[in-house]
Amino acid sequence: AAYVLARFAPRLFGPIGGGLATGRVGPRRVILWCLAAQTLAAGAIAVILGLGHSWAALPFVVGSQVAGSAVRPSVEAMVSGVSKADQLQQVNARLRIGSETALLIAPAVGALALHVVGAWVLVLVDAATFAVAGAVIATLPSVHVQSLEAAASHRRAGVRQVWMSVTGQLARRDIRVGSAAYLAGGILSSSSLACFVLASADRFGGAANSGYLFAAGGIGGILAGVVAARARLRFKSVRLIVAASLIEIAAMASFVLARTIWVAAAVVVIYSAASILWGTSLVTLIQLRRTVAQVGAAMGMLITILNIGLLLGALLALALAPRIGWADTLLAASALAAVCVLGMGFGLSPADEDYAAL
């Protein structure tokens, strides 16, 4: 429990700081700082595990999670700074293909390697990947975000800057809808983790078969990424993002009707594909409408809201699943997610800046 808390809790605080730092020093520098911190933290964890003192690794787990959550807004800002407007959707989609592929393959490879080389070696390899990523990022050009005078003004703003950034972003319709979609997506994602295992044990032949469901999620994400990267879609408003988010919610709710593992897996493919499609579209929309610094601040807030949703979904599953069962828990999570999205989705007007994307 302490390890899970150390890994998750810092994610609530890193993104906004990383997003605001992007507006001060540029996304490339923030990414390099975070990757350096993750490299050092993972290296320390590997040494500690090798010595057999796992509890001593918790502070480094916290540090790694802070750095990992802080880097995400900078990555989105970096993409907007180095990519042409007509290439943003393809670049964002390819990033998500890579992420989903890693999530699909890494657990299987790690489980096999764990029995051969031990945990500390795997963590050491993880540290090496952070170092390699930093070397690659170092080859990219710096992205100019603002003058030194503006940066100095931001540094003096302190807490007031954070508050103004959040309230200013929430005044924009796309950010408000994005906040609802991210909150709903987080609730569904974390609540489904436990419920998929329980559903597999109850209905699909054993808890071990939940691996098929998690693999289906990765496959759905990859397929959606390929579609977004190859198709020349034209998004006219945030209404389409709301629609895709509602499809994601409907798919999760319909999961409880599945009676075989293959039908359940097909539903999860749809759920994951819808999530990746609206996520890619929203990030692209934000990048097209904002400067690099503004992208960092906006994504910092949205990722924080996503992490709040993840926490809420986990607490929901923990509180309800033992009492009402996994099926009703998923329905409750889906209902809560729908309230979030519909609350922001209704009332959208044609004035919600249309944009032409690819």
Coordinates of C-alpha atoms in Angstrom, one line a residue:
A1 CA 0.0 0.0 0.0
A2 CA 2.9 2.4 0.8
Y3 CA 4.4 1.7 -2.6
V4 CA 1.2 2.3 -4.4
L5 CA 0.7 5.6 -2.5
A6 CA 4.3 6.7 -3.2
R7 CA 3.9 5.9 -6.9
F8 CA 0.5 7.6 -7.4
A9 CA 0.2 10.5 -5.0
P10 CA 3.0 12.6 -6.6
R11 CA 1.2 12.5 -9.9
L12 CA -1.3 15.0 -8.5
F13 CA 1.4 17.7 -8.1
G14 CA 3.9 17.2 -10.9
P15 CA 1.9 18.2 -14.1
I16 CA 1.0 21.8 -13.2
G17 CA 4.5 22.5 -12.1
G18 CA 5.9 21.0 -15.3
G19 CA 3.5 22.9 -17.4
L20 CA 4.3 26.2 -15.8
A21 CA 8.0 25.5 -16.0
T22 CA 7.6 25.0 -19.7
G23 CA 6.4 28.5 -20.1
R24 CA 9.5 29.8 -18.2
V25 CA 12.4 27.8 -19.5
G26 CA 11.0 26.0 -22.6
P27 CA 9.8 22.4 -23.0
R28 CA 13.2 21.0 -24.1
R29 CA 14.9 22.0 -20.9
V30 CA 12.1 20.7 -18.7
I31 CA 12.1 17.4 -20.5
L32 CA 15.8 17.0 -20.1
W33 CA 15.7 17.9 -16.4
C34 CA 12.9 15.3 -15.8
L35 CA 14.6 12.6 -17.7
A36 CA 17.8 13.2 -15.8
A37 CA 15.9 12.9 -12.5
Q38 CA 14.2 9.7 -13.7
T39 CA 17.5 8.2 -14.7
L40 CA 19.1 9.0 -11.3
A41 CA 16.0 7.8 -9.4
A42 CA 15.7 4.5 -11.4
G43 CA 19.5 3.9 -10.9
A44 CA 19.2 4.4 -7.2
I45 CA 16.2 2.1 -7.0
A46 CA 18.1 -0.6 -8.9
V47 CA 21.0 -0.4 -6.5
I48 CA 18.7 -0.5 -3.4
L49 CA 16.8 -3.5 -4.8
G50 CA 20.0 -5.2 -5.5
L51 CA 21.0 -4.8 -1.9
G52 CA 17.7 -6.1 -0.7
H53 CA 16.3 -3.0 1.0
S54 CA 13.1 -2.4 -0.9
W55 CA 11.6 0.0 1.6
A56 CA 14.5 2.4 1.1
A57 CA 13.5 2.8 -2.5
L58 CA 10.2 4.6 -1.7
P59 CA 11.6 8.2 -1.7
F60 CA 13.2 7.5 -5.1
V61 CA 9.9 6.1 -6.4
V62 CA 8.2 9.4 -5.3
G63 CA 10.9 11.4 -7.0
S64 CA 10.6 9.4 -10.2
Q65 CA 6.8 9.8 -10.3
V66 CA 7.0 13.6 -9.8
A67 CA 9.5 13.9 -12.7
G68 CA 7.4 11.5 -14.8
S69 CA 4.2 13.4 -14.3
A70 CA 5.9 16.8 -14.8
V71 CA 7.4 15.8 -18.1
R72 CA 4.1 15.1 -19.9
P73 CA 2.9 18.7 -20.4
S74 CA 6.3 19.6 -21.7
V75 CA 6.2 16.8 -24.3
E76 CA 2.9 18.1 -25.7
A77 CA 4.3 21.6 -25.8
M78 CA 7.5 20.4 -27.5
V79 CA 5.4 18.7 -30.2
S80 CA 3.5 21.9 -30.9
G81 CA 6.8 23.9 -31.0
V82 CA 8.7 21.6 -33.5
S83 CA 5.8 20.4 -35.7
K84 CA 4.0 22.1 -38.5
A85 CA 0.3 22.7 -37.9
D86 CA -0.8 20.3 -40.6
Q87 CA 1.4 17.5 -39.0
L88 CA 0.2 17.8 -35.4
Q89 CA -2.4 15.1 -35.5
Q90 CA -0.1 12.6 -37.1
V91 CA 2.7 13.3 -34.6
N92 CA 0.3 13.0 -31.6
A93 CA -1.2 9.8 -33.0
R94 CA 2.3 8.3 -33.5
L95 CA 3.2 9.2 -29.9
R96 CA 0.2 7.3 -28.7
I97 CA 0.9 4.3 -30.9
G98 CA 4.3 4.1 -29.3
S99 CA 2.9 4.4 -25.8
E100 CA 0.2 1.8 -26.4
T101 CA 2.6 -0.6 -28.0
A102 CA 5.0 -0.3 -25.0
L103 CA 2.1 -0.9 -22.6
L104 CA 1.1 -4.0 -24.6
I105 CA 4.5 -5.5 -24.9
A106 CA 6.5 -4.4 -21.8
P107 CA 4.5 -6.4 -19.2
A108 CA 4.9 -9.7 -21.0
V109 CA 8.6 -9.1 -21.7
G110 CA 9.2 -7.9 -18.1
A111 CA 7.4 -10.9 -16.6
L112 CA 9.6 -13.3 -18.6
A113 CA 12.8 -11.4 -17.9
L114 CA 12.1 -11.1 -14.2
H115 CA 12.6 -14.8 -13.6
V116 CA 15.9 -14.7 -15.5
V117 CA 17.7 -11.5 -14.4
G118 CA 15.9 -10.2 -11.3
A119 CA 14.0 -7.0 -10.6
W120 CA 17.1 -4.8 -10.0
V121 CA 18.4 -5.5 -13.5
L122 CA 15.1 -4.6 -15.1
V123 CA 15.0 -1.3 -13.2
L124 CA 18.6 -0.6 -14.3
V125 CA 17.5 -1.2 -17.9
D126 CA 14.7 1.3 -17.2
A127 CA 17.2 3.9 -16.1
A128 CA 19.2 3.3 -19.3
T129 CA 16.0 4.0 -21.4
F130 CA 15.6 7.3 -19.6
A131 CA 19.2 8.2 -20.4
V132 CA 18.8 7.2 -24.1
A133 CA 15.6 9.3 -24.3
G134 CA 17.4 12.3 -22.9
A135 CA 20.2 11.9 -25.4
V136 CA 17.6 11.9 -28.2
I137 CA 15.7 14.9 -26.9
A138 CA 19.1 16.8 -26.6
T139 CA 19.4 16.6 -30.4
L140 CA 16.1 18.5 -30.9
P141 CA 16.1 22.2 -31.4
S142 CA 15.2 24.5 -28.5
V143 CA 11.7 26.0 -28.6
H144 CA 11.5 29.7 -27.8
V145 CA 8.6 30.5 -25.6
Q146 CA 8.9 34.1 -24.4
S147 CA 11.3 36.8 -23.5
L148 CA 13.5 36.7 -20.4
E149 CA 11.6 39.7 -19.0
A150 CA 8.3 37.7 -19.3
A151 CA 10.0 34.7 -17.7
A152 CA 11.2 36.9 -14.8
S153 CA 7.7 38.3 -14.3
H154 CA 6.3 34.7 -14.2
R155 CA 8.9 33.8 -11.5
R156 CA 7.7 36.6 -9.3
A157 CA 4.0 35.6 -9.7
G158 CA 4.3 32.5 -7.6
V159 CA 1.1 31.0 -6.4
R160 CA -0.9 33.7 -8.0
Q161 CA 0.4 32.5 -11.4
V162 CA -0.8 29.0 -10.7
W163 CA -4.3 30.2 -9.8
M164 CA -4.6 32.6 -12.7
S165 CA -3.4 29.9 -15.1
V166 CA -6.0 27.4 -13.9
T167 CA -8.9 29.8 -13.8
G168 CA -7.9 31.3 -17.1
Q169 CA -7.8 27.9 -18.8
L170 CA -11.1 26.8 -17.4
A171 CA -12.8 29.8 -19.0
R172 CA -12.1 28.3 -22.4
R173 CA -14.7 25.9 -23.7
D174 CA -12.3 23.4 -25.2
I175 CA -10.5 23.1 -21.8
R176 CA -13.7 22.7 -19.9
V177 CA -14.8 19.9 -22.1
G178 CA -11.3 18.4 -22.0
S179 CA -11.3 18.6 -18.3
A180 CA -14.6 16.7 -18.1
A181 CA -13.4 14.1 -20.6
Y182 CA -10.1 13.6 -18.8
L183 CA -11.9 13.3 -15.4
A184 CA -14.3 10.8 -16.9
G185 CA -11.5 8.8 -18.6
G186 CA -9.5 8.6 -15.4
I187 CA -12.5 7.3 -13.4
L188 CA -13.2 4.6 -16.0
S189 CA -9.6 3.6 -16.4
S190 CA -8.7 3.0 -12.8
S191 CA -12.1 1.5 -11.8
S192 CA -11.9 -1.0 -14.8
L193 CA -8.5 -2.3 -13.7
A194 CA -9.9 -4.0 -10.6
C195 CA -13.2 -4.8 -12.2
F196 CA -11.6 -6.6 -15.2
V197 CA -9.8 -9.0 -12.9
L198 CA -13.0 -9.6 -10.9
A199 CA -15.0 -10.1 -14.1
S200 CA -12.5 -12.6 -15.5
A201 CA -12.6 -14.6 -12.2
D202 CA -16.4 -14.5 -12.1
R203 CA -17.4 -14.9 -15.7
F204 CA -14.5 -15.4 -18.1
G205 CA -12.7 -18.5 -16.8
G206 CA -10.3 -17.2 -14.2
A207 CA -8.5 -14.0 -13.1
A208 CA -5.6 -14.9 -15.4
N209 CA -7.7 -14.3 -18.4
S210 CA -7.9 -10.6 -17.6
G211 CA -4.7 -10.4 -19.5
Y212 CA -6.7 -10.8 -22.7
L213 CA -8.8 -7.7 -21.7
F214 CA -5.7 -5.6 -21.0
A215 CA -4.2 -6.7 -24.3
A216 CA -7.4 -5.8 -26.0
G217 CA -7.1 -2.3 -24.6
G218 CA -3.6 -1.9 -26.0
I219 CA -4.7 -3.2 -29.4
G220 CA -7.6 -0.8 -29.5
G221 CA -5.3 2.1 -28.7
I222 CA -2.9 1.1 -31.4
L223 CA -5.6 0.7 -34.0
A224 CA -7.1 4.1 -33.1
G225 CA -3.6 5.7 -33.3
V226 CA -3.1 4.2 -36.8
V227 CA -6.4 5.6 -38.0
A228 CA -5.7 9.1 -36.5
A229 CA -2.2 9.1 -38.1
R230 CA -3.3 8.0 -41.5
A231 CA -6.8 9.6 -41.9
R232 CA -7.2 13.1 -43.0
L233 CA -10.0 14.0 -40.6
R234 CA -11.6 17.4 -40.3
F235 CA -12.7 18.3 -36.8
K236 CA -15.2 21.1 -36.7
S237 CA -15.8 21.5 -33.0
V238 CA -15.4 20.1 -29.5
R239 CA -18.8 18.4 -30.0
L240 CA -16.9 15.5 -31.8
I241 CA -14.7 15.1 -28.7
V242 CA -17.7 14.9 -26.5
A243 CA -19.2 12.3 -28.8
A244 CA -16.1 10.1 -28.8
S245 CA -15.9 10.4 -25.0
L246 CA -19.6 9.3 -24.7
I247 CA -18.8 6.3 -27.0
E248 CA -16.0 5.4 -24.6
I249 CA -18.4 5.5 -21.6
A250 CA -21.1 3.6 -23.4
A251 CA -18.6 0.8 -24.3
M252 CA -17.5 0.5 -20.7
A253 CA -21.1 0.3 -19.5
S254 CA -21.9 -2.4 -22.1
F255 CA -19.0 -4.5 -20.9
V256 CA -21.3 -5.9 -18.2
L257 CA -23.4 -7.5 -20.9
A258 CA -20.6 -9.6 -22.3
R259 CA -20.9 -13.3 -21.7
T260 CA -17.7 -14.5 -23.3
I261 CA -14.1 -13.3 -23.0
W262 CA -13.9 -12.6 -26.8
V263 CA -17.0 -10.4 -26.7
A264 CA -15.7 -8.6 -23.7
A265 CA -12.3 -8.1 -25.4
A266 CA -14.1 -6.6 -28.5
V267 CA -15.9 -4.1 -26.2
V268 CA -12.6 -3.1 -24.6
V269 CA -11.1 -2.6 -28.1
I270 CA -13.9 -0.1 -28.8
Y271 CA -13.5 1.6 -25.4
S272 CA -9.8 2.0 -25.8
A273 CA -10.0 3.2 -29.4
A274 CA -12.6 5.9 -28.6
S275 CA -10.4 7.1 -25.7
I276 CA -7.3 7.4 -27.9
L277 CA -9.3 9.2 -30.7
W278 CA -10.8 11.9 -28.5
G279 CA -7.5 12.3 -26.6
T280 CA -5.5 12.8 -29.8
S281 CA -8.1 15.2 -31.2
L282 CA -8.2 17.2 -28.0
V283 CA -4.4 17.6 -27.7
T284 CA -4.2 18.6 -31.3
L285 CA -7.0 21.2 -30.9
I286 CA -5.2 22.7 -27.8
Q287 CA -1.9 22.8 -29.7
L288 CA -3.5 24.6 -32.7
R289 CA -5.1 27.3 -30.6
R290 CA -2.3 28.1 -28.2
T291 CA 1.4 29.2 -27.9
V292 CA 3.9 26.7 -26.7
A293 CA 3.8 28.1 -23.1
Q294 CA 0.0 28.0 -23.1
V295 CA 0.0 24.4 -24.3
G296 CA 2.3 23.5 -21.3
A297 CA 0.0 25.2 -18.8
A298 CA -3.2 23.8 -20.3
M299 CA -1.9 20.2 -20.5
G300 CA -0.5 20.5 -17.0
M301 CA -4.0 21.2 -15.7
L302 CA -5.7 18.5 -17.8
I303 CA -3.2 15.8 -16.8
T304 CA -3.7 16.8 -13.1
I305 CA -7.5 16.4 -13.6
L306 CA -6.8 13.0 -15.2
N307 CA -4.9 11.9 -12.2
I308 CA -7.7 13.1 -9.9
G309 CA -10.1 10.9 -12.0
L310 CA -7.7 8.0 -11.6
L311 CA -7.8 8.4 -7.8
L312 CA -11.6 8.7 -7.7
G313 CA -12.0 5.6 -9.9
A314 CA -9.7 3.6 -7.7
L315 CA -11.5 4.7 -4.5
L316 CA -14.9 3.9 -6.2
A317 CA -13.8 0.4 -7.1
L318 CA -12.3 -0.1 -3.6
A319 CA -15.5 1.0 -1.9
L320 CA -18.2 -0.5 -4.2
A321 CA -16.8 -3.7 -5.7
P322 CA -16.8 -5.7 -2.5
R323 CA -20.3 -4.6 -1.7
I324 CA -22.3 -4.5 -5.0
G325 CA -20.0 -6.5 -7.3
W326 CA -17.9 -5.6 -10.3
A327 CA -20.8 -5.2 -12.8
D328 CA -22.7 -2.6 -10.8
T329 CA -19.4 -0.9 -9.9
L330 CA -18.6 -0.5 -13.6
L331 CA -22.1 0.9 -14.2
A332 CA -21.7 3.3 -11.3
A333 CA -18.3 4.5 -12.7
S334 CA -19.9 4.9 -16.2
A335 CA -22.8 6.9 -14.8
L336 CA -20.5 9.2 -13.0
A337 CA -18.3 9.6 -16.1
A338 CA -21.4 10.4 -18.2
V339 CA -22.5 13.1 -15.8
C340 CA -19.1 14.7 -16.0
V341 CA -19.0 14.7 -19.8
L342 CA -22.7 15.6 -20.4
G343 CA -22.5 18.4 -17.9
M344 CA -19.9 20.1 -20.0
G345 CA -21.1 18.8 -23.4
F346 CA -24.5 20.3 -23.5
G347 CA -24.9 23.9 -24.4
L348 CA -22.0 24.0 -26.8
S349 CA -22.5 26.6 -29.4
P350 CA -21.3 27.1 -33.0
A351 CA -19.0 29.8 -31.6
D352 CA -16.8 27.2 -30.0
E353 CA -13.9 27.9 -32.4
D354 CA -14.0 25.5 -35.3
Y355 CA -10.6 24.3 -36.5
A356 CA -9.5 22.6 -39.6
A357 CA -7.3 19.6 -38.8
L358 CA -5.6 17.6 -41.4

